[in-house]
CSV table of C-alpha atoms in Angstrom, one decimal:
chain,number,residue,atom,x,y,z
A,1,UNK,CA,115.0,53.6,185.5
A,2,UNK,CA,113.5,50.6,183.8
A,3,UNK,CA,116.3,50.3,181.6
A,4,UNK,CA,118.5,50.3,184.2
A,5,UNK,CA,116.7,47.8,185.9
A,6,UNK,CA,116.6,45.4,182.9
A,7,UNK,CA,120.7,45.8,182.5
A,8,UNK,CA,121.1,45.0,186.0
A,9,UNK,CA,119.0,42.2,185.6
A,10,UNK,CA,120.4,40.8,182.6
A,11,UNK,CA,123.7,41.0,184.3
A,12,UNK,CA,122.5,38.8,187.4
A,13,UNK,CA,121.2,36.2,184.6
A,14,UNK,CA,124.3,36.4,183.2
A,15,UNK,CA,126.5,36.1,186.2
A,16,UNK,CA,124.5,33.2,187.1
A,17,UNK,CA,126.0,31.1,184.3
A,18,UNK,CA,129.4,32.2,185.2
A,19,UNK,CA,128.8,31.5,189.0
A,20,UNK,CA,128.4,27.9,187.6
A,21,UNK,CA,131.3,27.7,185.6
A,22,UNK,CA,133.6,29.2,188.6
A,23,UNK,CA,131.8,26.6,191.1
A,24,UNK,CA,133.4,23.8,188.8
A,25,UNK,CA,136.4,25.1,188.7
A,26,UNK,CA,136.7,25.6,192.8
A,27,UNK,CA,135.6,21.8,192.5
A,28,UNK,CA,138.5,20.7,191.0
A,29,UNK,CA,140.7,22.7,192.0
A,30,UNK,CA,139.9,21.7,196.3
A,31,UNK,CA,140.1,18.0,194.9
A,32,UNK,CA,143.4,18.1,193.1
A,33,UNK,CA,144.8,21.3,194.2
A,34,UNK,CA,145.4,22.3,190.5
A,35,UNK,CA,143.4,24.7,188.3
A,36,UNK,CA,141.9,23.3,185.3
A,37,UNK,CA,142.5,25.2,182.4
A,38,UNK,CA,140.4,23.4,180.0
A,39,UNK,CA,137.2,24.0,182.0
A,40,UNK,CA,135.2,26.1,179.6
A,41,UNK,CA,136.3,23.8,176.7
A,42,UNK,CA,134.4,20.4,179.2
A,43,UNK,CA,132.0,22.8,179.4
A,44,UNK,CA,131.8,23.9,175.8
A,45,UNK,CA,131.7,20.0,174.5
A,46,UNK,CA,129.1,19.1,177.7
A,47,UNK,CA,126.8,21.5,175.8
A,48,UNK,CA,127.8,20.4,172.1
A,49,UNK,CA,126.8,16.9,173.0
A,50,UNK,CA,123.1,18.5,174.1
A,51,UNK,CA,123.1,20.7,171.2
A,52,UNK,CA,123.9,17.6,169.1
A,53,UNK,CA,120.8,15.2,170.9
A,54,UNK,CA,118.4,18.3,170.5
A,55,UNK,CA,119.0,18.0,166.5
A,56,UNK,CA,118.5,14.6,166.3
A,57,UNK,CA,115.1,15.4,167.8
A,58,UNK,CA,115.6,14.3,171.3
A,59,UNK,CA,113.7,16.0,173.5
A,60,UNK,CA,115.6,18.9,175.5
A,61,UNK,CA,114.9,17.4,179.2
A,62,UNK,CA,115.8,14.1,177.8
A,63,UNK,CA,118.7,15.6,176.3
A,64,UNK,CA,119.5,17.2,179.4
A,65,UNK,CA,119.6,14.1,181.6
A,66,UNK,CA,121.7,12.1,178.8
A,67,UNK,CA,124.4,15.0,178.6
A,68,UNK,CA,124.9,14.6,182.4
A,69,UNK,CA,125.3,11.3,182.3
A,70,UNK,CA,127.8,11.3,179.8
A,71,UNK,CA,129.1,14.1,181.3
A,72,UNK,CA,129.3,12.2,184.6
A,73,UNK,CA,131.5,9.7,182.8
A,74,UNK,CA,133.8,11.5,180.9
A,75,UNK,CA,134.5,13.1,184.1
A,76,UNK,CA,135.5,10.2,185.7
A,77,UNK,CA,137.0,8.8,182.4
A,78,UNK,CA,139.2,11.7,182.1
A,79,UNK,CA,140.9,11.4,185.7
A,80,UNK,CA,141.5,7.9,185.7
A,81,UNK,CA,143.6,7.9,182.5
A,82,UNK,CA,144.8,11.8,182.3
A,83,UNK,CA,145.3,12.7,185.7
A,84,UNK,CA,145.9,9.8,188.0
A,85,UNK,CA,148.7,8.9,186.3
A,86,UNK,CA,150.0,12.6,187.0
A,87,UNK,CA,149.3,12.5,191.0
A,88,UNK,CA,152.8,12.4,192.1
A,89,UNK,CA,154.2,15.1,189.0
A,90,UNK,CA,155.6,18.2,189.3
A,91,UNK,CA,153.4,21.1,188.7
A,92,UNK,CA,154.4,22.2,185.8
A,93,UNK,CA,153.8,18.6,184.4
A,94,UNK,CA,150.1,19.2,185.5
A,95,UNK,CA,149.8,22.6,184.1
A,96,UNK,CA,151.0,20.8,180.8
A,97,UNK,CA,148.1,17.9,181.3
A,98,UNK,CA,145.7,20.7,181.4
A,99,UNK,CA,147.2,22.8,178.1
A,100,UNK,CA,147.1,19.9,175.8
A,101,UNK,CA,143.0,18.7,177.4
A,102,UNK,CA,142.6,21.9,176.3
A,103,UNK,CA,143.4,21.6,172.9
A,104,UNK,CA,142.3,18.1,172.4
A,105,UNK,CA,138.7,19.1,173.4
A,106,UNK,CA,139.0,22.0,171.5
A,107,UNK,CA,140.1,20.4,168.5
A,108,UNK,CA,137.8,17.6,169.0
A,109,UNK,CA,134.6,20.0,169.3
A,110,UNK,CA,135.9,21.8,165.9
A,111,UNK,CA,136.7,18.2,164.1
A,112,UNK,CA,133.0,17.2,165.0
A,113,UNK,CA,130.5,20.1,164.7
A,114,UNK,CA,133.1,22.5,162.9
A,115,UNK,CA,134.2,26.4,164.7
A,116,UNK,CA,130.9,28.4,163.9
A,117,UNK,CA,128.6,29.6,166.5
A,118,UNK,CA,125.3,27.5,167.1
A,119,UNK,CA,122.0,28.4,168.3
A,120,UNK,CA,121.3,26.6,171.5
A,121,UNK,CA,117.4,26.9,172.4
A,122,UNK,CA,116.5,28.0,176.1
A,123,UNK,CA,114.3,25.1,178.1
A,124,UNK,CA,112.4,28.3,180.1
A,125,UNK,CA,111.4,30.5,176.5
A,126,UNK,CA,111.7,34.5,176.1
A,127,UNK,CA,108.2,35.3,177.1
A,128,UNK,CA,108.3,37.9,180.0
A,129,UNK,CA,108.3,36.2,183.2
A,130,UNK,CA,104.7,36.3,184.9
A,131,UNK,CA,103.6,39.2,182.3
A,132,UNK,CA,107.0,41.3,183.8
A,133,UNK,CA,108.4,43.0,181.3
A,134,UNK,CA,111.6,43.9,183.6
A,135,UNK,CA,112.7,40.0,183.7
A,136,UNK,CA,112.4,37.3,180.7
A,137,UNK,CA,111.5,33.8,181.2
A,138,UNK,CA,114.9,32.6,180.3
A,139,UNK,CA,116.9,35.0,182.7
A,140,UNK,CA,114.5,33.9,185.2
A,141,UNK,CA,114.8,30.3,184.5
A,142,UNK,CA,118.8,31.0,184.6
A,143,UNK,CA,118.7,32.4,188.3
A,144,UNK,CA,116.4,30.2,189.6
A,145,UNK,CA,118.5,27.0,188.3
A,146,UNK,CA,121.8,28.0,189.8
A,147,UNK,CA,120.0,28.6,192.9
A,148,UNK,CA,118.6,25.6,192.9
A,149,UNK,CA,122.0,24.2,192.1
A,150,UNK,CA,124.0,25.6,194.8
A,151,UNK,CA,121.3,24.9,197.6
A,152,UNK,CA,121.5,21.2,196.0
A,153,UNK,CA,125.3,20.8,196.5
A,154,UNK,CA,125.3,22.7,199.6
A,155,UNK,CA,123.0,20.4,201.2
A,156,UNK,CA,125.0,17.4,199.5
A,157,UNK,CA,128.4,17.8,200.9
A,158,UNK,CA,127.5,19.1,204.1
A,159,UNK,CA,124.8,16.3,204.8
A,160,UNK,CA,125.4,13.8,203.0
A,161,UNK,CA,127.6,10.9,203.9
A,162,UNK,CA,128.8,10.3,200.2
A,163,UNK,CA,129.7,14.5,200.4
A,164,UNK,CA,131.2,14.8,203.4
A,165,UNK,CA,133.8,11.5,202.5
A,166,UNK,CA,134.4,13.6,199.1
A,167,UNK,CA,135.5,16.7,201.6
A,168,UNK,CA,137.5,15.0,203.8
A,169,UNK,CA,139.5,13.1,200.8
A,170,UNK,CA,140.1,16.6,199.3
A,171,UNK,CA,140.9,18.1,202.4
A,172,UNK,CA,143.1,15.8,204.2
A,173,UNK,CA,143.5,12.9,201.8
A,174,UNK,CA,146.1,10.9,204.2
A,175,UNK,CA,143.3,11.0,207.2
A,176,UNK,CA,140.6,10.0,204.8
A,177,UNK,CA,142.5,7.0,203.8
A,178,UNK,CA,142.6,6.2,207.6
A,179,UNK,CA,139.4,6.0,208.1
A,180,UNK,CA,138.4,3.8,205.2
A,181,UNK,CA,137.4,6.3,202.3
A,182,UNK,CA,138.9,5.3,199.1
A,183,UNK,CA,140.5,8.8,198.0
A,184,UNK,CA,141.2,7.8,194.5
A,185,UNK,CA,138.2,7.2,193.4
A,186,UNK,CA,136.6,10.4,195.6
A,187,UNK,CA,139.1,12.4,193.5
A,188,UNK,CA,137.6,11.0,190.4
A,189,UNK,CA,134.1,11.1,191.2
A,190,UNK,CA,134.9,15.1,192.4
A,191,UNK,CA,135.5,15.1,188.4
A,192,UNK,CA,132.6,13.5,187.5
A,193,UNK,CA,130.6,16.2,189.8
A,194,UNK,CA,132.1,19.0,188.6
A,195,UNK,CA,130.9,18.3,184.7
A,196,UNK,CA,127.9,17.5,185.9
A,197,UNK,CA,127.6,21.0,188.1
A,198,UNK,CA,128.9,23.4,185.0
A,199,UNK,CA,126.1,21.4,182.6
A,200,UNK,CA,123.3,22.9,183.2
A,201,UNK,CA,120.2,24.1,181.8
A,202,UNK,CA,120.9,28.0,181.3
A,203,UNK,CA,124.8,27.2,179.3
């Protein structure tokens, strides 16, 4: 039984990284109405550029913070000058956008830090959590920040006035625009928030 409850566990851990990951791509995907295929690669560079800051003996909740920001950025960077020269495309030109951001950041990860597997240290450590020996620290640590992560943006774009403008320019862009809200740049910044949701402490 106690194995079983360890697997299960684990798995919920587990899941939690990947309920991150889908999150971001829901993101996108309601603000452009396309799926982004390079999403784990954003996310994969996101967490190279932490790795990278952690060697260079940056401390990890510094490093942390400095990967979202330039996470934040590139975000924004990335629709401006990939995609909102795209907006009016067909599909399939979009789908192409994606392919090749794909294997730019791909290629780009590989050119920097090379294709081998790194060891990326856990901010919450392996210690059982509070002396359990069903739950470590770190699955803990990764259940608890994607909680905290969802109740964060749940409370953002449902009470927020910057959130609800971002789901009304996803939603119905032309009303948006009607009202004042600058759709454009929601769009981008709906880039900029989905980085900044898939980097995360547990990835």
């Amino acid at each position: 039984m106690e194995l079983f409850t360890n697997q299960v566990i684990a798995g919920i851990a587990t899941g939690a990284i990947y309920a991150c990951m889908a999150l971001a791509i829901v993101m996108i995907y309601q603000a452009i109405d396309d799926l982004n295929f390079a999403q784990g690669e954003m996310a994969m560079f996101s967490t190279f550029i932490a790795w990278q800051l952690i060697q260079w003996h940056v401390p990890f909740w510094v490093a942390f913070v400095l990967t979202i920001a330039v996470s934040f950025i590139g975000g924004i960077i990335i629709e401006r000058i990939v995609f909102k020269p795209l907006a009016g495309a067909p599909v399939l030109t979009h789908v192409a956008g994606f392919i090749a951001l794909f294997a730019i950041v791909n290629s780009a990860a590989g050119l920097i830090w090379d294709f081998s597997i790194k060891q990326f240290p856990s901010p919450f450590g392996s210690k059982p959590f509070l002396g359990s020996q069903l739950i470590s620290a770190h699955q803990a640590g990764m259940i608890g920040a994607t909680v905290v992560l969802l109740i964060f943006l749940y409370v953002f774009f449902r009470f927020t006035r910057f959130g609800l403008a971002m789901r009304a320019a996803a939603t119905a862009p032309e009303s948006a625009r009607l009202v004042g809200i600058n759709v454009g740049w929601m769009i981008a910044l709906g880039w900029a928030w989905q980085q900044r949701s898939e980097r995360s402490p547990v990835c």
